[in-house]
Coordinates of C-alpha atoms and ligand atoms in Angstrom, one line a residue:
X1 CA 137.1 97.8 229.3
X2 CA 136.6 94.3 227.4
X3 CA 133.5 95.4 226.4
X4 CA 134.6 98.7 225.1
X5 CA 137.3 96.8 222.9
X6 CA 134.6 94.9 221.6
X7 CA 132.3 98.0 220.4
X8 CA 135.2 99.3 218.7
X9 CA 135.4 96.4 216.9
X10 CA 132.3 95.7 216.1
X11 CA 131.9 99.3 214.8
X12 CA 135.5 99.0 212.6
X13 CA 134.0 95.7 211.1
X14 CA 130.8 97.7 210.3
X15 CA 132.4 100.7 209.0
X16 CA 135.2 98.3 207.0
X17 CA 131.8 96.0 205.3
X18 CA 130.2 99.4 204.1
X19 CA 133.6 100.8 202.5
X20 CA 134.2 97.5 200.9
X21 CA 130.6 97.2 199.6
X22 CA 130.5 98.2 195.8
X23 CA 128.6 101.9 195.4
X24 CA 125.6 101.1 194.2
X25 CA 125.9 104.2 191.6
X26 CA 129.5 104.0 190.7
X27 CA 128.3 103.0 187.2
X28 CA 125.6 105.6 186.6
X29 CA 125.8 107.9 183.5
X30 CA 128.6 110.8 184.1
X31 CA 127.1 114.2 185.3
X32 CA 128.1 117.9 186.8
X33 CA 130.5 117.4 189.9
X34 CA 128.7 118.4 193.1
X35 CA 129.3 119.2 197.1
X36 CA 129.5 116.5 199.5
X37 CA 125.3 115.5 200.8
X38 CA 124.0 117.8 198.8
X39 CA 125.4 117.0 195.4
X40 CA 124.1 119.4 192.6
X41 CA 120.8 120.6 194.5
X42 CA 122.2 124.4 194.6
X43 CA 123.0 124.1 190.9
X44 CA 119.2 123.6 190.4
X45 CA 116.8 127.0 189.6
X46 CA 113.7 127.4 191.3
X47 CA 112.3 127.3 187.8
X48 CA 112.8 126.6 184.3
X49 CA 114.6 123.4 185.3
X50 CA 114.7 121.7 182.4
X51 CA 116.6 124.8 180.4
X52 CA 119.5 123.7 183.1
X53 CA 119.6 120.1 182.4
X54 CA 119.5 121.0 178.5
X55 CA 122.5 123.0 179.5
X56 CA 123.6 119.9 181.1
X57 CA 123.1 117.8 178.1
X58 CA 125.0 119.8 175.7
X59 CA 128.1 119.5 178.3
X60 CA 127.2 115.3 179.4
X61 CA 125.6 113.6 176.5
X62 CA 121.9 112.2 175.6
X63 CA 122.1 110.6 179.3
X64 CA 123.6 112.1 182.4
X65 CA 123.2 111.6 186.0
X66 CA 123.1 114.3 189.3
X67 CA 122.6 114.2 192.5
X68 CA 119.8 116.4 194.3
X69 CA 120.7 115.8 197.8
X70 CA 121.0 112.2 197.7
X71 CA 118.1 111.6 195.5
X72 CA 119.9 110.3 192.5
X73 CA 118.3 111.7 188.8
X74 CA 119.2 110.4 185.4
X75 CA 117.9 112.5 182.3
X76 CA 117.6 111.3 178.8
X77 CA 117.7 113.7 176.3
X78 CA 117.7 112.9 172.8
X79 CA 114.9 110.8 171.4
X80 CA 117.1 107.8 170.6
X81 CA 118.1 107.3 174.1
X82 CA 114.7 107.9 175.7
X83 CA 113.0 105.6 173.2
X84 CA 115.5 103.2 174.5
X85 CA 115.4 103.9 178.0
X86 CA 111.9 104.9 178.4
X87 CA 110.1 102.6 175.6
X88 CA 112.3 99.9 174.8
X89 CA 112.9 99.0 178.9
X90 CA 110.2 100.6 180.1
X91 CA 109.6 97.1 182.2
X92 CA 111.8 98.9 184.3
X93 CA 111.5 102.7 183.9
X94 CA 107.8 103.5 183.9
X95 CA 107.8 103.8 187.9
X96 CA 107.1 107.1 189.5
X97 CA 109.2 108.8 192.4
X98 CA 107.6 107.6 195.7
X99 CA 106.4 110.8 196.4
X100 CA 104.8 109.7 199.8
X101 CA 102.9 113.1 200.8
X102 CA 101.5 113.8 197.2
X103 CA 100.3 110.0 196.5
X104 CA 99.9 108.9 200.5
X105 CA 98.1 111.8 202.0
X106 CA 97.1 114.5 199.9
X107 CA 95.9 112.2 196.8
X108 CA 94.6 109.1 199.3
X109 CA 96.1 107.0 196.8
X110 CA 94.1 107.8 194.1
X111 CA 95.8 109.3 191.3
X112 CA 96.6 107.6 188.5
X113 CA 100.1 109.9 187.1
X114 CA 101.6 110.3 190.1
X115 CA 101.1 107.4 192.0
X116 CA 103.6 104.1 191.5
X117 CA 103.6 101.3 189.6
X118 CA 101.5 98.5 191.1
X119 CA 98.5 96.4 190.5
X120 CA 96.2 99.0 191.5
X121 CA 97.8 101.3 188.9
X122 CA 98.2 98.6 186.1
X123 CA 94.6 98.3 186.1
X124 CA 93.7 101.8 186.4
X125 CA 96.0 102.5 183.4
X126 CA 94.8 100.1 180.9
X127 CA 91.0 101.1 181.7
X128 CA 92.1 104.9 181.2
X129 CA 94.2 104.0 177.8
X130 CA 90.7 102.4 177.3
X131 CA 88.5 104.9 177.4
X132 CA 91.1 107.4 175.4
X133 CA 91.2 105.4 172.6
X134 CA 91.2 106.8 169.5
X135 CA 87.4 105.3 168.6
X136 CA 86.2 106.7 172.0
X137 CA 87.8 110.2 171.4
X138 CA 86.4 110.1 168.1
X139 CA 82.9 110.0 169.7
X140 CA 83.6 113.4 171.1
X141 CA 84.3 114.9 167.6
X142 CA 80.7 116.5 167.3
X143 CA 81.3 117.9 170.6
X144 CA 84.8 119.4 169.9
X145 CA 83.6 121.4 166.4
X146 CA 80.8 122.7 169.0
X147 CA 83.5 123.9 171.1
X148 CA 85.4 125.7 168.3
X149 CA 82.6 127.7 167.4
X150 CA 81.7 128.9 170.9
X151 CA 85.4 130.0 171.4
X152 CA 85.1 131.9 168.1
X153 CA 82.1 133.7 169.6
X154 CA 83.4 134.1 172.7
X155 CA 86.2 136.0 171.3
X156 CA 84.1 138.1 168.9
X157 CA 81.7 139.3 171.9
X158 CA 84.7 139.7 174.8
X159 CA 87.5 141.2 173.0
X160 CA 88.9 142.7 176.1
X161 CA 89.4 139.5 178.2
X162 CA 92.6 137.8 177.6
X163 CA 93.1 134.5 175.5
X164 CA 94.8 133.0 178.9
X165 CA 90.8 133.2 180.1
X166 CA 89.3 132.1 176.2
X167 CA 91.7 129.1 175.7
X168 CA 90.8 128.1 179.3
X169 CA 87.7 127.9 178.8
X170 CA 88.0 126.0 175.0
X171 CA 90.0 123.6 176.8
X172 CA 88.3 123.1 180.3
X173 CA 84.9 122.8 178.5
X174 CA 86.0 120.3 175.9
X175 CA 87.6 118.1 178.4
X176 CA 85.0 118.3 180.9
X177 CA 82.3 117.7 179.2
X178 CA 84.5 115.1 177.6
X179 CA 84.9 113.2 180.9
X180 CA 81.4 114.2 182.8
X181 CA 79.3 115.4 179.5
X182 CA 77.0 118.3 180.1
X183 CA 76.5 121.8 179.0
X184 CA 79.7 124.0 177.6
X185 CA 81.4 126.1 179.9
X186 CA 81.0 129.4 179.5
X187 CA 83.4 132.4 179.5
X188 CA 81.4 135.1 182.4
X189 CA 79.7 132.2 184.7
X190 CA 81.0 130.2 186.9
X191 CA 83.6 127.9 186.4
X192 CA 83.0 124.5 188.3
X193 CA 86.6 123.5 186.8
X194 CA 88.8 126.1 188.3
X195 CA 88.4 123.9 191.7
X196 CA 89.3 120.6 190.1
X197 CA 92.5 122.8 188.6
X198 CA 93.1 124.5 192.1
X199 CA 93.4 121.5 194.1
X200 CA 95.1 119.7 191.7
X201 CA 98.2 122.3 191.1
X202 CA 98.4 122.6 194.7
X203 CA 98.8 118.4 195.1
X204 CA 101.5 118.4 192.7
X205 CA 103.6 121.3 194.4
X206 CA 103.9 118.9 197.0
X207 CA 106.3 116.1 194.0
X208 CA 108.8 119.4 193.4
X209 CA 112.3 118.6 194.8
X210 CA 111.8 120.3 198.9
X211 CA 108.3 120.9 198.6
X212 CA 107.8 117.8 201.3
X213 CA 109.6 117.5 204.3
X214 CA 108.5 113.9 204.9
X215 CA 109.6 112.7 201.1
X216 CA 113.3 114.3 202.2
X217 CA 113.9 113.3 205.8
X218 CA 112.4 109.5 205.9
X219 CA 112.0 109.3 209.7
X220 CA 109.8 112.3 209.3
X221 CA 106.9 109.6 208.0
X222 CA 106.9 107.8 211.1
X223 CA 106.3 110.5 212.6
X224 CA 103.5 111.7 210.4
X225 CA 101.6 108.0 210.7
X226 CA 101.4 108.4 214.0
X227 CA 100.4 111.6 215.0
X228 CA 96.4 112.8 214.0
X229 CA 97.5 116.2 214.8
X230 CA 100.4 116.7 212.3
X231 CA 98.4 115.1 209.8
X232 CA 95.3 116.6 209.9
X233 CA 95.9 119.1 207.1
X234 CA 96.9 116.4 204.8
X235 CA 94.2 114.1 205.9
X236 CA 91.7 117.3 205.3
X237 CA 92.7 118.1 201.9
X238 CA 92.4 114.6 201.0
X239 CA 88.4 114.4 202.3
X240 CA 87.9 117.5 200.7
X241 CA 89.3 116.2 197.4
X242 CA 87.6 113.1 197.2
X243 CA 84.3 114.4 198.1
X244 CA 84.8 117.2 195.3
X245 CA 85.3 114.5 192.9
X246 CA 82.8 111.7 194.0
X247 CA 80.4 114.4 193.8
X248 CA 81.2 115.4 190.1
X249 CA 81.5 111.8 189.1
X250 CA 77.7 111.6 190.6
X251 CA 76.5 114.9 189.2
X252 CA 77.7 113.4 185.6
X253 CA 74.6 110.2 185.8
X254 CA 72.6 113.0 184.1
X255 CA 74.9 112.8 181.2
X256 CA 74.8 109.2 181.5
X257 CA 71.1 108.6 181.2
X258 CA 70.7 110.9 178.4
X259 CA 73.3 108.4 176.3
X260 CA 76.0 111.2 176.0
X261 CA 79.2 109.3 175.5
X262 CA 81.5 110.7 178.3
X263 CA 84.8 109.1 180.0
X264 CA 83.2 108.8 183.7
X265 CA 81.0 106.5 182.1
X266 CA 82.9 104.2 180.4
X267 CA 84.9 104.1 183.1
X268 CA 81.9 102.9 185.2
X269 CA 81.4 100.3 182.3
X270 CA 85.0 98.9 182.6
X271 CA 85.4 99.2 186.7
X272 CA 83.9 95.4 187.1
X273 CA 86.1 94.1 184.5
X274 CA 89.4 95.9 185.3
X275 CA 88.1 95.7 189.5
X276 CA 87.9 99.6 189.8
X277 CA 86.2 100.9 193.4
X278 CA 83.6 103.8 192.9
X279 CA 85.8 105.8 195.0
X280 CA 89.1 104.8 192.5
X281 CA 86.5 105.3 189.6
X282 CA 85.8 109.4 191.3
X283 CA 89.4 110.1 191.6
X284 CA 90.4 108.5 188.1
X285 CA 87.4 110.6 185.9
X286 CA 88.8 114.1 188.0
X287 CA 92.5 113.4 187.5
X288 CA 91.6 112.4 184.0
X289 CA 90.4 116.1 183.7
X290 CA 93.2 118.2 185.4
X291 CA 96.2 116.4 183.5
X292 CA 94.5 117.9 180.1
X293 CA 93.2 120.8 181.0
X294 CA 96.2 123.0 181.4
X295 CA 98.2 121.2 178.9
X296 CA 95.9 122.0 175.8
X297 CA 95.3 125.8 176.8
X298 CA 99.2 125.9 176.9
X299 CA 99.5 124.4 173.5
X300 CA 96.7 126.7 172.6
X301 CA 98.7 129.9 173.8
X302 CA 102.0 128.7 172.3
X303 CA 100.1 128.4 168.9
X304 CA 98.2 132.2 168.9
X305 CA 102.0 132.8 169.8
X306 CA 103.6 131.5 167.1
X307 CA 101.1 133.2 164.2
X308 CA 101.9 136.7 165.7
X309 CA 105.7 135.6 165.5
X310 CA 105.3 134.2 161.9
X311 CA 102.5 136.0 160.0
X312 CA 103.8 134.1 156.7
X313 CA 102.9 130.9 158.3
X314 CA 99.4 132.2 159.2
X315 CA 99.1 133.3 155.8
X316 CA 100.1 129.8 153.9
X317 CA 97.6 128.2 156.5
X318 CA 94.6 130.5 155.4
X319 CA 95.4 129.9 151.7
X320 CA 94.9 126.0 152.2
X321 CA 91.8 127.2 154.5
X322 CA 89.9 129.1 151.5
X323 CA 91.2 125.8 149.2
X324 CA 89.5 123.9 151.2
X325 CA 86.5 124.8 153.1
X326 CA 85.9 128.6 151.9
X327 CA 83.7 130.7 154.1
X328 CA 82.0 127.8 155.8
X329 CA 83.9 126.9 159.1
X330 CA 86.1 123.7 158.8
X331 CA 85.5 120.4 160.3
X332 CA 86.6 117.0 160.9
X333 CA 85.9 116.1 157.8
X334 CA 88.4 118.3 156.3
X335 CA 91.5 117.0 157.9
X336 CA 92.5 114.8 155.4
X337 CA 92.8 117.5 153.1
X338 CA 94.4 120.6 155.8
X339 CA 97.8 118.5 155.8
X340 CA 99.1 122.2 156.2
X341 CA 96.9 122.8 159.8
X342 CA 97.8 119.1 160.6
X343 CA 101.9 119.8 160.2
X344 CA 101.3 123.7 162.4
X345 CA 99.0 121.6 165.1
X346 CA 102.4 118.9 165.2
X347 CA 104.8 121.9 165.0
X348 CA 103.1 123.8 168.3
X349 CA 103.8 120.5 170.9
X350 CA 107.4 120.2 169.7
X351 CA 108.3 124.1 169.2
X352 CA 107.2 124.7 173.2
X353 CA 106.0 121.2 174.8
X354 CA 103.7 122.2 177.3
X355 CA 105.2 119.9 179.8
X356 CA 109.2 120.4 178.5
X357 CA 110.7 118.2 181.4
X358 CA 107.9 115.6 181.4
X359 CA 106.4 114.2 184.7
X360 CA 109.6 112.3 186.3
X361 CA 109.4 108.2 186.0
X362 CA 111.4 106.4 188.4
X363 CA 113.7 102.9 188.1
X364 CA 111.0 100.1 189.6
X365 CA 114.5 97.8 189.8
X366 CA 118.5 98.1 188.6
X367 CA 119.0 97.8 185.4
X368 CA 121.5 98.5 182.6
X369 CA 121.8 100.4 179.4
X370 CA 124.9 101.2 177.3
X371 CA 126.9 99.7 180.4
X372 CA 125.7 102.2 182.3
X373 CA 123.6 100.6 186.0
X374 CA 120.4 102.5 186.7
X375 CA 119.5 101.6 190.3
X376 CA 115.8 101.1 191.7
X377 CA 114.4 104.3 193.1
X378 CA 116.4 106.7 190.5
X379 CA 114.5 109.5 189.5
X380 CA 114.3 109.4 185.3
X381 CA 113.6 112.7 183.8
X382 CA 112.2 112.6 180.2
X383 CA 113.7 116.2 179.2
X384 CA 111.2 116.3 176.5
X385 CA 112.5 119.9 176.1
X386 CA 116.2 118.3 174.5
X387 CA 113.9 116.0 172.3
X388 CA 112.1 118.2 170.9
X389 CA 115.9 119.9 170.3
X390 CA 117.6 116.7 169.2
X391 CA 119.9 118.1 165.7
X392 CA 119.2 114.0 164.7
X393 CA 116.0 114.9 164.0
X394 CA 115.2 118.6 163.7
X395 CA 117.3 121.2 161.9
X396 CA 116.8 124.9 163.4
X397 CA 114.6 123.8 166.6
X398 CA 114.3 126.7 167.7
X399 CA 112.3 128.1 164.6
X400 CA 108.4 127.1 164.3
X401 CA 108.4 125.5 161.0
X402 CA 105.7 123.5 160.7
X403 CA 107.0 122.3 157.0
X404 CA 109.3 120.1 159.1
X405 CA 106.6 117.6 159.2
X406 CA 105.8 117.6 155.3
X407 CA 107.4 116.0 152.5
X408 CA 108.0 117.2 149.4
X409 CA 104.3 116.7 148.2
X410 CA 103.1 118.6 150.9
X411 CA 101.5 115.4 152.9
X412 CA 102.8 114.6 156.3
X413 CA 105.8 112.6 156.4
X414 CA 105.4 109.2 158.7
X415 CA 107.9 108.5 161.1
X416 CA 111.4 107.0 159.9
X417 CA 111.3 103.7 161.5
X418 CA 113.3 103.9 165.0
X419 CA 113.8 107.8 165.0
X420 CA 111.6 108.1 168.1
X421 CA 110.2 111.2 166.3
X422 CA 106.5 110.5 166.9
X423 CA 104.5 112.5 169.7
X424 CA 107.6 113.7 172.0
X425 CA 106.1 116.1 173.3
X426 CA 103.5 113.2 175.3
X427 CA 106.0 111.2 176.9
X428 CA 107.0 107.8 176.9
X429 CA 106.5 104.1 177.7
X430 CA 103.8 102.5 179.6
X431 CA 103.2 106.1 181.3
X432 CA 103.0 107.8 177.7
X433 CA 100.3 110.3 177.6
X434 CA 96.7 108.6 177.3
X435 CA 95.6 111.8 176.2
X436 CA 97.1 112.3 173.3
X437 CA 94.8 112.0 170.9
X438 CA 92.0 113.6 172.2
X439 CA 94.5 116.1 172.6
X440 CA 95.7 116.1 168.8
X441 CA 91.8 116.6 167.8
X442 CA 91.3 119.3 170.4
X443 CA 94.6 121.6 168.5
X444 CA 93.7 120.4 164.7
X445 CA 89.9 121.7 165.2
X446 CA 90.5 124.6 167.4
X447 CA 93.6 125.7 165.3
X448 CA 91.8 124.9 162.0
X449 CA 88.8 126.8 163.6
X450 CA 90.6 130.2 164.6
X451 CA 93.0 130.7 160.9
X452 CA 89.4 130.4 159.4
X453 CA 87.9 133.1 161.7
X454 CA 90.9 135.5 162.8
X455 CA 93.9 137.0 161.8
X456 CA 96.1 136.9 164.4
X457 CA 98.4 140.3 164.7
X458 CA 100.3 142.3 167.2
X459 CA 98.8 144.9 169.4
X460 CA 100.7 148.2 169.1
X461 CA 102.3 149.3 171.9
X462 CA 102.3 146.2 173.5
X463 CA 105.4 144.1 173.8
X464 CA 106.7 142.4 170.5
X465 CA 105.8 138.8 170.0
X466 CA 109.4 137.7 170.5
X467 CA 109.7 139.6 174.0
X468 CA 107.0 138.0 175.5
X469 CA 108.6 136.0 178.2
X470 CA 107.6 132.4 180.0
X471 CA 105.9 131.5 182.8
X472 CA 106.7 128.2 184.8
X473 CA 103.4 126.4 186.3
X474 CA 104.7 123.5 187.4
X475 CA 104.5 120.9 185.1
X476 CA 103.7 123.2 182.4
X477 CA 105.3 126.3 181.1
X478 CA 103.5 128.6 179.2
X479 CA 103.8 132.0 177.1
X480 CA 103.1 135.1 179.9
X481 CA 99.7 136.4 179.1
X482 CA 100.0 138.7 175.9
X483 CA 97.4 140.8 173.9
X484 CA 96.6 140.3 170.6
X485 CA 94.3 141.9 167.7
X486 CA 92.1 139.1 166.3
X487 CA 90.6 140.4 163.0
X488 CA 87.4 138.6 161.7
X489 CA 88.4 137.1 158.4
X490 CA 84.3 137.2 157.4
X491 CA 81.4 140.5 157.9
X492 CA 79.1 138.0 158.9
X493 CA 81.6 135.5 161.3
X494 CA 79.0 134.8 164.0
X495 CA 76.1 134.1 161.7
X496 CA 79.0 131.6 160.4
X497 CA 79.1 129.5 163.6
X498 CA 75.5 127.9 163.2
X499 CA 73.3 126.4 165.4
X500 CA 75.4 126.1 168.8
X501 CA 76.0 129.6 169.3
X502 CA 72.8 131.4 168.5
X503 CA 71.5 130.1 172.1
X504 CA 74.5 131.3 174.1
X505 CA 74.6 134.8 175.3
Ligands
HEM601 C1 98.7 119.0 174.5 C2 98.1 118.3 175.4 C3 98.9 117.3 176.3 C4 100.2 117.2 176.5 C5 101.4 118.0 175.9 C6 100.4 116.1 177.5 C7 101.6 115.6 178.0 C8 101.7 114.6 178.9 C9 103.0 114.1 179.4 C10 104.4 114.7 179.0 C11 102.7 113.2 180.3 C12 103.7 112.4 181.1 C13 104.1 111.1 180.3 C14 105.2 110.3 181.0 O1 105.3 110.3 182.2 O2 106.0 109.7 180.2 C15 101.3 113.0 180.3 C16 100.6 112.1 181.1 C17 99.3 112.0 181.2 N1 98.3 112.6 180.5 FE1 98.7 114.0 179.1 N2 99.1 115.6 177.8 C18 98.2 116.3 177.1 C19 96.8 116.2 177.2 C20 96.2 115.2 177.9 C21 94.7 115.0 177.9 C22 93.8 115.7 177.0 C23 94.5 114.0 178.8 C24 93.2 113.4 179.2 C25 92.0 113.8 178.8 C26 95.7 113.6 179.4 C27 95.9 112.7 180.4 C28 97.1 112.2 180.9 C29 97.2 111.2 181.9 C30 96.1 110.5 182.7 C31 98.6 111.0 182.2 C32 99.3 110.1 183.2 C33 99.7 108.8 182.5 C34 100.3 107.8 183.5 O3 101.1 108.2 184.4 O4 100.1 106.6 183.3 N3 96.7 114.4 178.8 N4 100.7 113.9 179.5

């Protein structure tokens, strides 16, 4: 009986030191109301999500808060607040969700976005930053105006298979030969980076809110750690994986010996300094590849998209084209003076970011902005879609106007100091895209490439440029797969492309 007494007690006290306890969120940003346990998690589409959170925005502010069945998300939407947020404290918001299967099991703890801040990842970060730099990426220029060419030629002798197929190839060969060197890809063999893209997509279905059973229901990873049996598909896919990319990281000492500057191999150069394993150095060089390859042939589809929709802006870029180079095809060398190309290649990653709600960062400890308290383990989503929306900074978003980023000279206008207006569409903070300019030079050529070779217009009888819907891939969300007449702007294009192509078939 006495002993009963004293349970109750003891479970009153408990109960009464948890109520009294101050709510750790109490003071996060406001947000949508939501159901007991699971908050706003039915609110959420399938898809699209970041169209809902801009919703969201217009209705909260530049910073809201929701719950996704207990998982507490804050989303920063204009460019002020996630240059402060992101940027400004990213000493405490460049942390990733925890994301046990994805980082734990099915990447073996090897992949540099997705897995958390720690030592391992500080290091890994600043050697990849490394090797992107801008003088490295530079080095691959040659390679890139090699690239733009074969596309060209591709597209002249296959004008039946779809640009979806065309720009992934431009992109997949430019960044793989850009991270293991080789031979270009071509369009009708095989393609040794579909695998690397495969495995990788399906590894990242597993970060989606409900995609992992063990990331919602924690005593589910106890169970996991200690049963072989239930973890043998995880532990399967993560052999699998690594052997695919130690292999590829192996097959690229060819490139190596002949002196072709490639990413694997400055990596190799750094690992002693920065205290990088081979296996880490593997994972790193095929991560490396699958975070650009979809993103550039998605800014690549969103830009053929965009000259169908505005044949005016097509025409004003071709005008600076004949200025400029005439009938011989563009290069590098040219940019300085196609300010015009520049502006439509800035225009294309803020009309339709390829990744519009970013790659979620997480809180790595509580901290506090505009009063608000942001506590370790929230989920920070940088809705680069809003951004790219913000009416601070662009009038009409909606519209592709790549004279937005001109002044009244015609040269590209640089950044107002503090208006965060710089490269949104790559993220932010210490996890900001080390892509991006490798990236920028892949668009300007290829861009600056095609309005030389093609005009871009609408195939008759297929749907109109303005009715061709989205599709969500994850991360990235891209135009649906649409037709479109390319028209050679010269008799003799292919005898224009030079050297490279004459070889290919
Ligand atoms: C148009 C092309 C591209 C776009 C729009 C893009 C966009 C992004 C975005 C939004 C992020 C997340 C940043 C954050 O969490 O704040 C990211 C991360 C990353 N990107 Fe890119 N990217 C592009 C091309 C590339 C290329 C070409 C590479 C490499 C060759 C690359 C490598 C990476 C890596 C390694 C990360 C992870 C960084 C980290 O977590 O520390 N990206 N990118």
């Amino acid at each position: 009986m006495v002993s009963t007494a004293i349970l109750i007690g003891v479970a009153l006290l408990v109960v009464t030191v948890l109520l009294l306890q101050p709510d750790r969120y109490a003071k996060l940003p406001p947000g949508p109301p939501g159901l007991p346990l699971l908050g706003n998690v039915l609110q959420l589409p399938a898809s699209f999500m970041y169209l809902k959170l801009h919703e969201w925005s217009q209705q909260y502010g530049p910073i809201f808060s929701f719950n996704a069945a207990g998982q507490r998300v804050v989303v920063v939407s204009s460019a002020k607040v996630a240059g402060d947020v992101l940027d400004r404290l990213s000493a405490y918001s460049s942390n990733r969700p925890r994301w046990y299967k994805l980082n734990d099991y099915l990447s073996a703890g090897g992949n540099v976005v997705t897995m958390s801040a720690s030592d391992t990842w500080r290091r890994l970060r600043k050697a990849v930053h490394e090797v992107l730099n801008v003088r490295n990426v530079n080095g691959f220029r040659s390679m890139q105006e090699e690239e733009a060419a074969i596309t060209i030629h591709y597209l002249l002798k296959y004008p039946q298979v779809n640009l979806v197929k065309h720009f992934h190839r431009t992109s997949a060969s430019i960044i793989w030969r850009g991270v293991y060197g080789g031979n270009p890809l071509s369009l009708d063999g095989p393609d040794p980076s579909q695998r690397v893209q495969d495995m990788s997509a399906e590894a990242f279905k597993a970060g989606l809110p409900g995609n992992s059973l063990m990331d919602m229901f924690p005593p589910l990873r106890h169970l996991y750690a200690n049963s072989k049996w239930l973890r043998k598909p995880l532990d399967d896919y993560a052999t699998e994986s690594t052997n695919m990319f130690v292999d590829l990281y192996a097959g690229a000492k060819d490139a190596w010996a002949l002196g072709e500057p490639c990413i694997s191999n400055n990596l190799n150069k750094l690992s002693e300094d920065y205290g990088i394993s081979q296996t880490s150095k593997a994972w790193t060089s095929g991560v490396v590849f699958s975070a650009g390859q979809d993103t550039t042939a998605t800014a690549l589809r969103f830009f053929a998209l965009a000259m169908l929709l505005h044949p005016e802006v097509m025409l004003k870029a071709q005008t600076e084209l004949d200025v400029v180079v005439g009938d011989r095809m563009p290069t590098f060398e040219d940019k300085e003076k196609l300010l015009y190309i520049t502006a439509i290649a800035e225009e294309v990653t803020r009309w339709h970011p390829p990744a519009p709600g970013g790659v979620p960062h997480a809180a790595s400890e509580d901290f506090v902005y505009e009063g608000y308290v942001i506590p370790r383990g929230t989920w920070i989503i940088d809705n680069i879609w809003s951004q790219t929306r913000d009416p601070a900074l662009y009038d009409e978003a909606d519209t592709f106007d790549p004279s937005r980023f001109l002044d009244a000279e015609g040269c590209i206008k640089a950044a107002a100091p503090d208006s965060h207006d710089d490269g949104l569409g790559f993220g932010h903070g210490r996890r900001i895209c080390p892509g991006r300019d490798l990236a920028a030079n892949s668009l300007f050529i290829s861009i600056a490439c095609l309005l030389w070779a093609f005009e871009f217009r609408p195939v008759k009888g297929e749907a109109a440029p303005e009715d061709i819907g989205l599709v969500d891939n994850f991360i990235t969300v891209q135009p649906a797969p649409f037709k479109v007449d390319l028209v050679p702007r010269f008799r003799d294009l292919d005898l224009r492309l030079g050297e490279t192509v004459a070889h290919l078939a």
